[in-house]
Amino acid sequence: MTEVVTIQKFDDIATICIDNPPVNAAGHAMRKGVVDALDMLEADPEVKAIALYCAGRTFVAGADIREFGKPSQPPVLPDVCNRLEASSKPIVAIMHGTALGGGLELALCCHARVGITGSKVGLPEVNLGLLPGSGGTIRLPRVADTATTIKMITGGAPISAEDALKHGIIDRLEDGDPAQVAVTIAKELRDWKLKARVTRDLPVNLNGDKMSAARSKFEALGSKGAVALRALRAIEGAAKPIDEGLAAERALFIEALASDEHHGLKHAFFAERAVANIPEAKETPREIKTAGVIGGGTMGSGIATSMLLAGIPVTVIEMAEDRVAFAVKTITGNLQGAVKRGKLSHEAFDATVAKLTVTTDMSSLCDVDLVIEAVFESMEVKHEVFAKLDAICKTGAVLASNTSYLNIDEIAKAVTRPQDVIGLHFFSPAHVMRLLEVVVADKTAPDVVATGFALAKRLRKVAVRAGVCDGFIGNRILAHYARSTGYMMMDGADYEQIDNALVGFGAAMGPFTVGDLSGLDIGWAERKRRAPLRPPEERYIGVADKICEAGDFGRKTGKGYYVYWPDGSKTKNPDVAQFIADEQAEKGITPRSFTDEEIVDRYITAMIVECARVVEEGIALRPIDVDAVFLFGYGFPRHRGGPLCYADKIGAQALVDRINSYAKDDAYYWRVPALLQKMADDGTTFADLNKER
Ligand code: 3H9
């Protein structure tokens, strides 16, 4: 046995306990420990029945993802599963927390399964670009119906123990401590009060209609359906003799392990968690029992909704009574939407609304623990608000700004307590988007940073630590690469082609569609603000300004780059072609055509360039933090892992070569960042930097 697996005997029954924190992943020590434990218990003539359970917060969370890509050390998980199933003594799995992936596969090889109330079971491998590789696709359809099998394996979402019971995946629900339940249930297994079954011996009856409907659905999705389709092919193997089916599943699993999708999705999985590793991680966060939000516009209302959904009472400050009514309407509408999406129960709705106060009286913020300001983006206005907060708020209250790009050090000058000031940059819609940039100013106290991260956790958001600069991590990078789309459009690429090419790359929407959706007036105001700062060498494209000058701000006015029709369709705005033609004529540009590939390459390279600068300057702690920003705030395709994970795939030298070749058109825009040049010179990667920092 190993230090992570222990056995205990209680007369003629025994328990095997896995204790491999934090999530009991099936790493090598655990796998070996389980096999050793089984060998010992099988050899013990006294033992009649065995219960397998876990210590800590959860049952086995699956294979140890960190071991993927490294040489596998036997016994491999499929062999451990087969070994359990072949045990001459009946074994029951006691599952608490979450039994996921290889964890559920282990349980499916036990001869009975018990779920502790509140637990969940699932096969989430597709979320990592994989498929269950220890018999899950072959054994699940032997206990559950085809629809449930397809849904769990190709969808990846876990189901509750109650549902698992309904679908035959578990045999029993129990309350209590897993260690104690293990002893009682092992006795029941010994006495045949709980029936033991060998999953591989159960008949399988795949429903052909459901399988072919799923196949057609995933085939129609093209490359976006590839991971699910591979998982479905493995399920088809369940109809074969079991060892053939298991071998076919294994082959598909190994194929998936080598796929780009797995590489990107695994990186995204770790990115979500790695960002919590900050210098202030050990600080004790300040307690946030109540919060205030200044400004009840779309952003402020979204932030308030997010807090309310996390159970935090919120006071929203608005300027006038009609604005108060608007904020109340927006926030209750958001909460109703949350009910519809299953994020808030019908029963909890009224109690949640009751936690909302909207008022014009700013002094009502005197007792709140945190205030987030979400007012107009002007330093003057921010100074006014923060000076008032300084006079009103209690000592120790965190004073946050939701500014998208303004200097937090500068904002903090308006108060006598700059240590309490921080940037908490939410992304719209704030109650839906998962990213929260925690912007740390020079004087921000470490426990205030920790408070930002603790708040994000409560709001179920992914917090990323950012330094102060214009636009922080995300908007700064966006401001840079967004220009590449304007340049390509002016040089002859059709903007609808640009949108489509980037959707083909995996973006949820193309950049021009996004601009229309978020409102072209926002970028317009931003360009006007930056105009005095714009270097003369910087190429400027005036098309978006012309659209705005015509009074068209995108979707909200029904017209932007596209015209939005009442039936929900959209077509290109014919005015835009004229604006482009006029500007080309004025600047003497002869339009040329672009391939989709060139569009994607230029766009992504521009993005990577600014990402590298943000890392180089220490605005982001590590490359993986930049990846997290783009995965959780900007819809970067998850299966590509984020811009800097993708950059490693291209390689630093290839990127430098690309930039140098693009520089022939525009030597000011296309400059090689020092960090990237260094990486090209010494052959290192962003992944290496992630390990170093
Ligand atoms: C699989 O099973 C393949 C098989 O079919 C076939 C094999 C042959 N491995 O999320 P948390 C780490 S594929 C290694 O914050 P929570 C995580 O990185 C696997 N490490 O906790 C973090 O580390 P750190 C299928 C793992 O309570 C720490 O544990 N299974 C693994 O919020 C805490 O994680 C899955 O995809 C792992 N499997 O949520 C399940 N899982 O502290 C993936 C977690 O250093 N896991 N870590 O940053 C989860 O969904 C959640 O972790 C879970 C707990 C719900 C279990």
mmCIF file of N, CA and C in Angstrom, residues 146-234:
data_model
loop_
_atom_site.group_PDB
_atom_site.id
_atom_site.type_symbol
_atom_site.label_atom_id
_atom_site.label_comp_id
_atom_site.label_asym_id
_atom_site.label_seq_id
_atom_site.Cartn_x
_atom_site.Cartn_y
_atom_site.Cartn_z
ATOM 1 N N THR A 146 -29.563 4.908 -22.811
ATOM 2 C CA THR A 146 -28.703 5.517 -23.835
ATOM 3 C C THR A 146 -28.716 7.044 -23.760
ATOM 4 N N ALA A 147 -29.905 7.633 -23.545
ATOM 5 C CA ALA A 147 -29.982 9.106 -23.525
ATOM 6 C C ALA A 147 -29.120 9.664 -22.396
ATOM 7 N N THR A 148 -29.212 9.046 -21.218
ATOM 8 C CA THR A 148 -28.416 9.520 -20.073
ATOM 9 C C THR A 148 -26.933 9.342 -20.363
ATOM 10 N N THR A 149 -26.589 8.192 -20.951
ATOM 11 C CA THR A 149 -25.184 7.924 -21.274
ATOM 12 C C THR A 149 -24.641 8.997 -22.208
ATOM 13 N N ILE A 150 -25.391 9.271 -23.278
ATOM 14 C CA ILE A 150 -24.918 10.255 -24.267
ATOM 15 C C ILE A 150 -24.778 11.621 -23.606
ATOM 16 N N LYS A 151 -25.802 11.981 -22.828
ATOM 17 C CA LYS A 151 -25.797 13.309 -22.212
ATOM 18 C C LYS A 151 -24.604 13.471 -21.264
ATOM 19 N N MET A 152 -24.395 12.465 -20.434
ATOM 20 C CA MET A 152 -23.318 12.609 -19.437
ATOM 21 C C MET A 152 -21.935 12.593 -20.084
ATOM 22 N N ILE A 153 -21.764 11.728 -21.093
ATOM 23 C CA ILE A 153 -20.416 11.568 -21.657
ATOM 24 C C ILE A 153 -20.081 12.650 -22.685
ATOM 25 N N THR A 154 -21.056 13.028 -23.501
ATOM 26 C CA THR A 154 -20.729 14.033 -24.532
ATOM 27 C C THR A 154 -20.977 15.456 -24.025
ATOM 28 N N GLY A 155 -21.779 15.593 -22.950
ATOM 29 C CA GLY A 155 -22.048 16.932 -22.404
ATOM 30 C C GLY A 155 -21.095 17.283 -21.279
ATOM 31 N N GLY A 156 -20.722 16.285 -20.488
ATOM 32 C CA GLY A 156 -19.722 16.489 -19.439
ATOM 33 C C GLY A 156 -20.246 17.044 -18.122
ATOM 34 N N ALA A 157 -21.532 17.459 -18.067
ATOM 35 C CA ALA A 157 -22.030 18.050 -16.815
ATOM 36 C C ALA A 157 -22.364 16.945 -15.813
ATOM 37 N N PRO A 158 -22.016 17.154 -14.542
ATOM 38 C CA PRO A 158 -22.361 16.139 -13.542
ATOM 39 C C PRO A 158 -23.855 16.147 -13.229
ATOM 40 N N ILE A 159 -24.334 15.053 -12.688
ATOM 41 C CA ILE A 159 -25.747 15.011 -12.263
ATOM 42 C C ILE A 159 -25.788 14.744 -10.754
ATOM 43 N N SER A 160 -26.928 15.082 -10.148
ATOM 44 C CA SER A 160 -27.043 14.900 -8.698
ATOM 45 C C SER A 160 -27.158 13.410 -8.370
ATOM 46 N N ALA A 161 -26.819 13.078 -7.130
ATOM 47 C CA ALA A 161 -26.939 11.681 -6.700
ATOM 48 C C ALA A 161 -28.390 11.211 -6.833
ATOM 49 N N GLU A 162 -29.343 12.131 -6.609
ATOM 50 C CA GLU A 162 -30.759 11.775 -6.739
ATOM 51 C C GLU A 162 -31.052 11.332 -8.173
ATOM 52 N N ASP A 163 -30.542 12.110 -9.139
ATOM 53 C CA ASP A 163 -30.747 11.734 -10.543
ATOM 54 C C ASP A 163 -29.996 10.453 -10.881
ATOM 55 N N ALA A 164 -28.809 10.317 -10.303
ATOM 56 C CA ALA A 164 -28.017 9.106 -10.569
ATOM 57 C C ALA A 164 -28.774 7.869 -10.077
ATOM 58 N N LEU A 165 -29.465 8.032 -8.961
ATOM 59 C CA LEU A 165 -30.260 6.915 -8.424
ATOM 60 C C LEU A 165 -31.399 6.578 -9.387
ATOM 61 N N LYS A 166 -32.049 7.645 -9.862
ATOM 62 C CA LYS A 166 -33.168 7.469 -10.796
ATOM 63 C C LYS A 166 -32.717 6.736 -12.059
ATOM 64 N N HIS A 167 -31.513 7.037 -12.508
ATOM 65 C CA HIS A 167 -31.023 6.454 -13.764
ATOM 66 C C HIS A 167 -30.252 5.149 -13.564
ATOM 67 N N GLY A 168 -30.221 4.641 -12.351
ATOM 68 C CA GLY A 168 -29.586 3.335 -12.120
ATOM 69 C C GLY A 168 -28.069 3.381 -12.000
ATOM 70 N N ILE A 169 -27.506 4.591 -11.895
ATOM 71 C CA ILE A 169 -26.041 4.687 -11.817
ATOM 72 C C ILE A 169 -25.574 4.386 -10.398
ATOM 73 N N ILE A 170 -26.384 4.783 -9.421
ATOM 74 C CA ILE A 170 -26.080 4.364 -8.050
ATOM 75 C C ILE A 170 -27.256 3.532 -7.539
ATOM 76 N N ASP A 171 -26.985 2.775 -6.470
ATOM 77 C CA ASP A 171 -28.017 1.862 -5.965
ATOM 78 C C ASP A 171 -28.742 2.427 -4.765
ATOM 79 N N ARG A 172 -28.149 3.385 -4.131
ATOM 80 C CA ARG A 172 -28.688 3.831 -2.843
ATOM 81 C C ARG A 172 -28.189 5.227 -2.518
ATOM 82 N N LEU A 173 -29.029 5.982 -1.792
ATOM 83 C CA LEU A 173 -28.615 7.281 -1.250
ATOM 84 C C LEU A 173 -28.536 7.158 0.261
ATOM 85 N N GLU A 174 -27.499 7.683 0.868
ATOM 86 C CA GLU A 174 -27.368 7.615 2.324
ATOM 87 C C GLU A 174 -26.927 8.976 2.847
ATOM 88 N N ASP A 175 -27.278 9.244 4.107
ATOM 89 C CA ASP A 175 -26.773 10.454 4.766
ATOM 90 C C ASP A 175 -25.614 10.061 5.657
ATOM 91 N N GLY A 176 -24.736 10.997 5.917
ATOM 92 C CA GLY A 176 -23.731 10.757 6.947
ATOM 93 C C GLY A 176 -22.312 10.814 6.465
ATOM 94 N N ASP A 177 -21.429 10.498 7.412
ATOM 95 C CA ASP A 177 -19.995 10.563 7.161
ATOM 96 C C ASP A 177 -19.570 9.338 6.328
ATOM 97 N N PRO A 178 -18.833 9.544 5.238
ATOM 98 C CA PRO A 178 -18.489 8.423 4.358
ATOM 99 C C PRO A 178 -17.830 7.253 5.097
ATOM 100 N N ALA A 179 -16.968 7.552 6.093
ATOM 101 C CA ALA A 179 -16.271 6.466 6.796
ATOM 102 C C ALA A 179 -17.267 5.587 7.548
ATOM 103 N N GLN A 180 -18.258 6.244 8.166
ATOM 104 C CA GLN A 180 -19.245 5.462 8.918
ATOM 105 C C GLN A 180 -20.195 4.729 7.982
ATOM 106 N N VAL A 181 -20.632 5.435 6.945
ATOM 107 C CA VAL A 181 -21.533 4.799 5.971
ATOM 108 C C VAL A 181 -20.832 3.575 5.370
ATOM 109 N N ALA A 182 -19.514 3.696 5.123
ATOM 110 C CA ALA A 182 -18.764 2.587 4.521
ATOM 111 C C ALA A 182 -18.909 1.319 5.367
ATOM 112 N N VAL A 183 -18.796 1.474 6.688
ATOM 113 C CA VAL A 183 -18.868 0.292 7.561
ATOM 114 C C VAL A 183 -20.277 -0.311 7.525
ATOM 115 N N THR A 184 -21.289 0.520 7.688
ATOM 116 C CA THR A 184 -22.665 -0.024 7.689
ATOM 117 C C THR A 184 -23.010 -0.665 6.345
ATOM 118 N N ILE A 185 -22.611 -0.005 5.283
ATOM 119 C CA ILE A 185 -23.007 -0.517 3.961
ATOM 120 C C ILE A 185 -22.233 -1.797 3.618
ATOM 121 N N ALA A 186 -20.959 -1.867 4.039
ATOM 122 C CA ALA A 186 -20.196 -3.100 3.772
ATOM 123 C C ALA A 186 -20.889 -4.289 4.445
ATOM 124 N N LYS A 187 -21.444 -4.044 5.622
ATOM 125 C CA LYS A 187 -22.158 -5.137 6.318
ATOM 126 C C LYS A 187 -23.391 -5.550 5.523
ATOM 127 N N GLU A 188 -24.084 -4.546 4.992
ATOM 128 C CA GLU A 188 -25.279 -4.864 4.186
ATOM 129 C C GLU A 188 -24.898 -5.646 2.944
ATOM 130 N N LEU A 189 -23.752 -5.312 2.381
ATOM 131 C CA LEU A 189 -23.279 -6.013 1.183
ATOM 132 C C LEU A 189 -22.954 -7.464 1.549
ATOM 133 N N ARG A 190 -22.296 -7.601 2.694
ATOM 134 C CA ARG A 190 -21.952 -8.950 3.176
ATOM 135 C C ARG A 190 -23.222 -9.785 3.354
ATOM 136 N N ASP A 191 -24.281 -9.147 3.879
ATOM 137 C CA ASP A 191 -25.519 -9.872 4.194
ATOM 138 C C ASP A 191 -26.481 -9.925 3.005
ATOM 139 N N TRP A 192 -26.044 -9.480 1.850
ATOM 140 C CA TRP A 192 -26.882 -9.456 0.631
ATOM 141 C C TRP A 192 -28.104 -8.546 0.767
ATOM 142 N N LYS A 193 -28.029 -7.602 1.735
ATOM 143 C CA LYS A 193 -29.129 -6.631 1.827
ATOM 144 C C LYS A 193 -28.939 -5.576 0.751
ATOM 145 N N LEU A 194 -27.726 -5.445 0.296
ATOM 146 C CA LEU A 194 -27.420 -4.608 -0.874
ATOM 147 C C LEU A 194 -26.872 -5.564 -1.921
ATOM 148 N N LYS A 195 -27.523 -5.549 -3.094
ATOM 149 C CA LYS A 195 -27.157 -6.530 -4.110
ATOM 150 C C LYS A 195 -25.840 -6.167 -4.806
ATOM 151 N N ALA A 196 -24.973 -7.158 -4.981
ATOM 152 C CA ALA A 196 -23.721 -6.921 -5.714
ATOM 153 C C ALA A 196 -23.890 -7.364 -7.167
ATOM 154 N N ARG A 197 -23.401 -6.537 -8.092
ATOM 155 C CA ARG A 197 -23.480 -6.890 -9.524
ATOM 156 C C ARG A 197 -22.150 -6.563 -10.181
ATOM 157 N N VAL A 198 -21.799 -7.344 -11.167
ATOM 158 C CA VAL A 198 -20.565 -7.049 -11.904
ATOM 159 C C VAL A 198 -20.980 -6.320 -13.187
ATOM 160 N N THR A 199 -20.572 -5.073 -13.295
ATOM 161 C CA THR A 199 -21.088 -4.237 -14.385
ATOM 162 C C THR A 199 -20.819 -4.859 -15.759
ATOM 163 N N ARG A 200 -19.625 -5.423 -15.943
ATOM 164 C CA ARG A 200 -19.303 -5.945 -17.274
ATOM 165 C C ARG A 200 -20.229 -7.098 -17.690
ATOM 166 N N ASP A 201 -20.852 -7.739 -16.689
ATOM 167 C CA ASP A 201 -21.747 -8.859 -17.020
ATOM 168 C C ASP A 201 -23.154 -8.386 -17.369
ATOM 169 N N LEU A 202 -23.442 -7.119 -17.181
ATOM 170 C CA LEU A 202 -24.799 -6.629 -17.447
ATOM 171 C C LEU A 202 -24.998 -6.449 -18.954
ATOM 172 N N PRO A 203 -26.211 -6.689 -19.437
ATOM 173 C CA PRO A 203 -26.450 -6.537 -20.873
ATOM 174 C C PRO A 203 -26.424 -5.062 -21.271
ATOM 175 N N VAL A 204 -26.117 -4.801 -22.524
ATOM 176 C CA VAL A 204 -26.144 -3.419 -22.993
ATOM 177 C C VAL A 204 -27.076 -3.341 -24.184
ATOM 178 N N ASN A 205 -27.881 -2.292 -24.186
ATOM 179 C CA ASN A 205 -28.851 -2.174 -25.268
ATOM 180 C C ASN A 205 -28.867 -0.720 -25.737
ATOM 181 N N LEU A 206 -27.893 -0.389 -26.601
ATOM 182 C CA LEU A 206 -27.811 0.998 -27.069
ATOM 183 C C LEU A 206 -28.982 1.307 -27.992
ATOM 184 N N ASN A 207 -29.608 2.440 -27.782
ATOM 185 C CA ASN A 207 -30.729 2.836 -28.633
ATOM 186 C C ASN A 207 -30.164 3.478 -29.917
ATOM 187 N N GLY A 208 -30.325 2.782 -31.030
ATOM 188 C CA GLY A 208 -29.726 3.203 -32.304
ATOM 189 C C GLY A 208 -30.215 4.566 -32.755
ATOM 190 N N ASP A 209 -31.499 4.848 -32.532
ATOM 191 C CA ASP A 209 -32.045 6.138 -32.982
ATOM 192 C C ASP A 209 -31.375 7.281 -32.220
ATOM 193 N N LYS A 210 -31.236 7.085 -30.906
ATOM 194 C CA LYS A 210 -30.633 8.155 -30.080
ATOM 195 C C LYS A 210 -29.164 8.336 -30.465
ATOM 196 N N MET A 211 -28.494 7.223 -30.740
ATOM 197 C CA MET A 211 -27.078 7.316 -31.115
ATOM 198 C C MET A 211 -26.929 8.041 -32.456
ATOM 199 N N SER A 212 -27.791 7.691 -33.436
ATOM 200 C CA SER A 212 -27.582 8.358 -34.738
ATOM 201 C C SER A 212 -28.029 9.814 -34.706
ATOM 202 N N ALA A 213 -29.037 10.125 -33.866
ATOM 203 C CA ALA A 213 -29.427 11.543 -33.749
ATOM 204 C C ALA A 213 -28.255 12.345 -33.172
ATOM 205 N N ALA A 214 -27.589 11.766 -32.161
ATOM 206 C CA ALA A 214 -26.450 12.473 -31.551
ATOM 207 C C ALA A 214 -25.316 12.612 -32.564
ATOM 208 N N ARG A 215 -25.080 11.550 -33.307
ATOM 209 C CA ARG A 215 -24.004 11.585 -34.316
ATOM 210 C C ARG A 215 -24.267 12.718 -35.315
ATOM 211 N N SER A 216 -25.519 12.796 -35.824
ATOM 212 C CA SER A 216 -25.828 13.849 -36.811
ATOM 213 C C SER A 216 -25.612 15.226 -36.194
ATOM 214 N N LYS A 217 -26.043 15.358 -34.930
ATOM 215 C CA LYS A 217 -25.906 16.667 -34.266
ATOM 216 C C LYS A 217 -24.431 17.085 -34.184
ATOM 217 N N PHE A 218 -23.571 16.174 -33.762
ATOM 218 C CA PHE A 218 -22.153 16.547 -33.593
ATOM 219 C C PHE A 218 -21.457 16.716 -34.942
ATOM 220 N N GLU A 219 -21.862 15.905 -35.930
ATOM 221 C CA GLU A 219 -21.247 16.050 -37.257
ATOM 222 C C GLU A 219 -21.568 17.418 -37.838
ATOM 223 N N ALA A 220 -22.812 17.866 -37.578
ATOM 224 C CA ALA A 220 -23.229 19.166 -38.130
ATOM 225 C C ALA A 220 -22.426 20.318 -37.511
ATOM 226 N N LEU A 221 -21.857 20.095 -36.340
ATOM 227 C CA LEU A 221 -21.094 21.172 -35.672
ATOM 228 C C LEU A 221 -19.680 21.325 -36.228
ATOM 229 N N GLY A 222 -19.294 20.423 -37.114
ATOM 230 C CA GLY A 222 -17.953 20.499 -37.703
ATOM 231 C C GLY A 222 -16.885 20.334 -36.633
ATOM 232 N N SER A 223 -15.827 21.182 -36.699
ATOM 233 C CA SER A 223 -14.717 20.994 -35.758
ATOM 234 C C SER A 223 -15.171 21.212 -34.310
ATOM 235 N N LYS A 224 -16.240 22.008 -34.117
ATOM 236 C CA LYS A 224 -16.707 22.254 -32.740
ATOM 237 C C LYS A 224 -17.341 20.994 -32.122
ATOM 238 N N GLY A 225 -17.724 20.039 -32.976
ATOM 239 C CA GLY A 225 -18.354 18.819 -32.443
ATOM 240 C C GLY A 225 -17.376 17.657 -32.359
ATOM 241 N N ALA A 226 -16.089 17.901 -32.679
ATOM 242 C CA ALA A 226 -15.130 16.791 -32.816
ATOM 243 C C ALA A 226 -14.917 16.018 -31.513
ATOM 244 N N VAL A 227 -14.815 16.746 -30.396
ATOM 245 C CA VAL A 227 -14.533 16.074 -29.123
ATOM 246 C C VAL A 227 -15.714 15.186 -28.733
ATOM 247 N N ALA A 228 -16.928 15.724 -28.874
ATOM 248 C CA ALA A 228 -18.125 14.952 -28.524
ATOM 249 C C ALA A 228 -18.276 13.750 -29.464
ATOM 250 N N LEU A 229 -17.939 13.962 -30.725
ATOM 251 C CA LEU A 229 -18.074 12.876 -31.702
ATOM 252 C C LEU A 229 -17.129 11.723 -31.368
ATOM 253 N N ARG A 230 -15.928 12.065 -30.937
ATOM 254 C CA ARG A 230 -14.975 11.016 -30.575
ATOM 255 C C ARG A 230 -15.508 10.234 -29.357
ATOM 256 N N ALA A 231 -16.090 10.962 -28.411
ATOM 257 C CA ALA A 231 -16.646 10.299 -27.225
ATOM 258 C C ALA A 231 -17.809 9.382 -27.628
ATOM 259 N N LEU A 232 -18.595 9.856 -28.600
ATOM 260 C CA LEU A 232 -19.739 9.050 -29.054
ATOM 261 C C LEU A 232 -19.254 7.759 -29.737
ATOM 262 N N ARG A 233 -18.161 7.888 -30.472
ATOM 263 C CA ARG A 233 -17.609 6.693 -31.128
ATOM 264 C C ARG A 233 -17.196 5.667 -30.077
ATOM 265 N N ALA A 234 -16.685 6.153 -28.957
ATOM 266 C CA ALA A 234 -16.311 5.225 -27.887
ATOM 267 C C ALA A 234 -17.551 4.531 -27.326
#
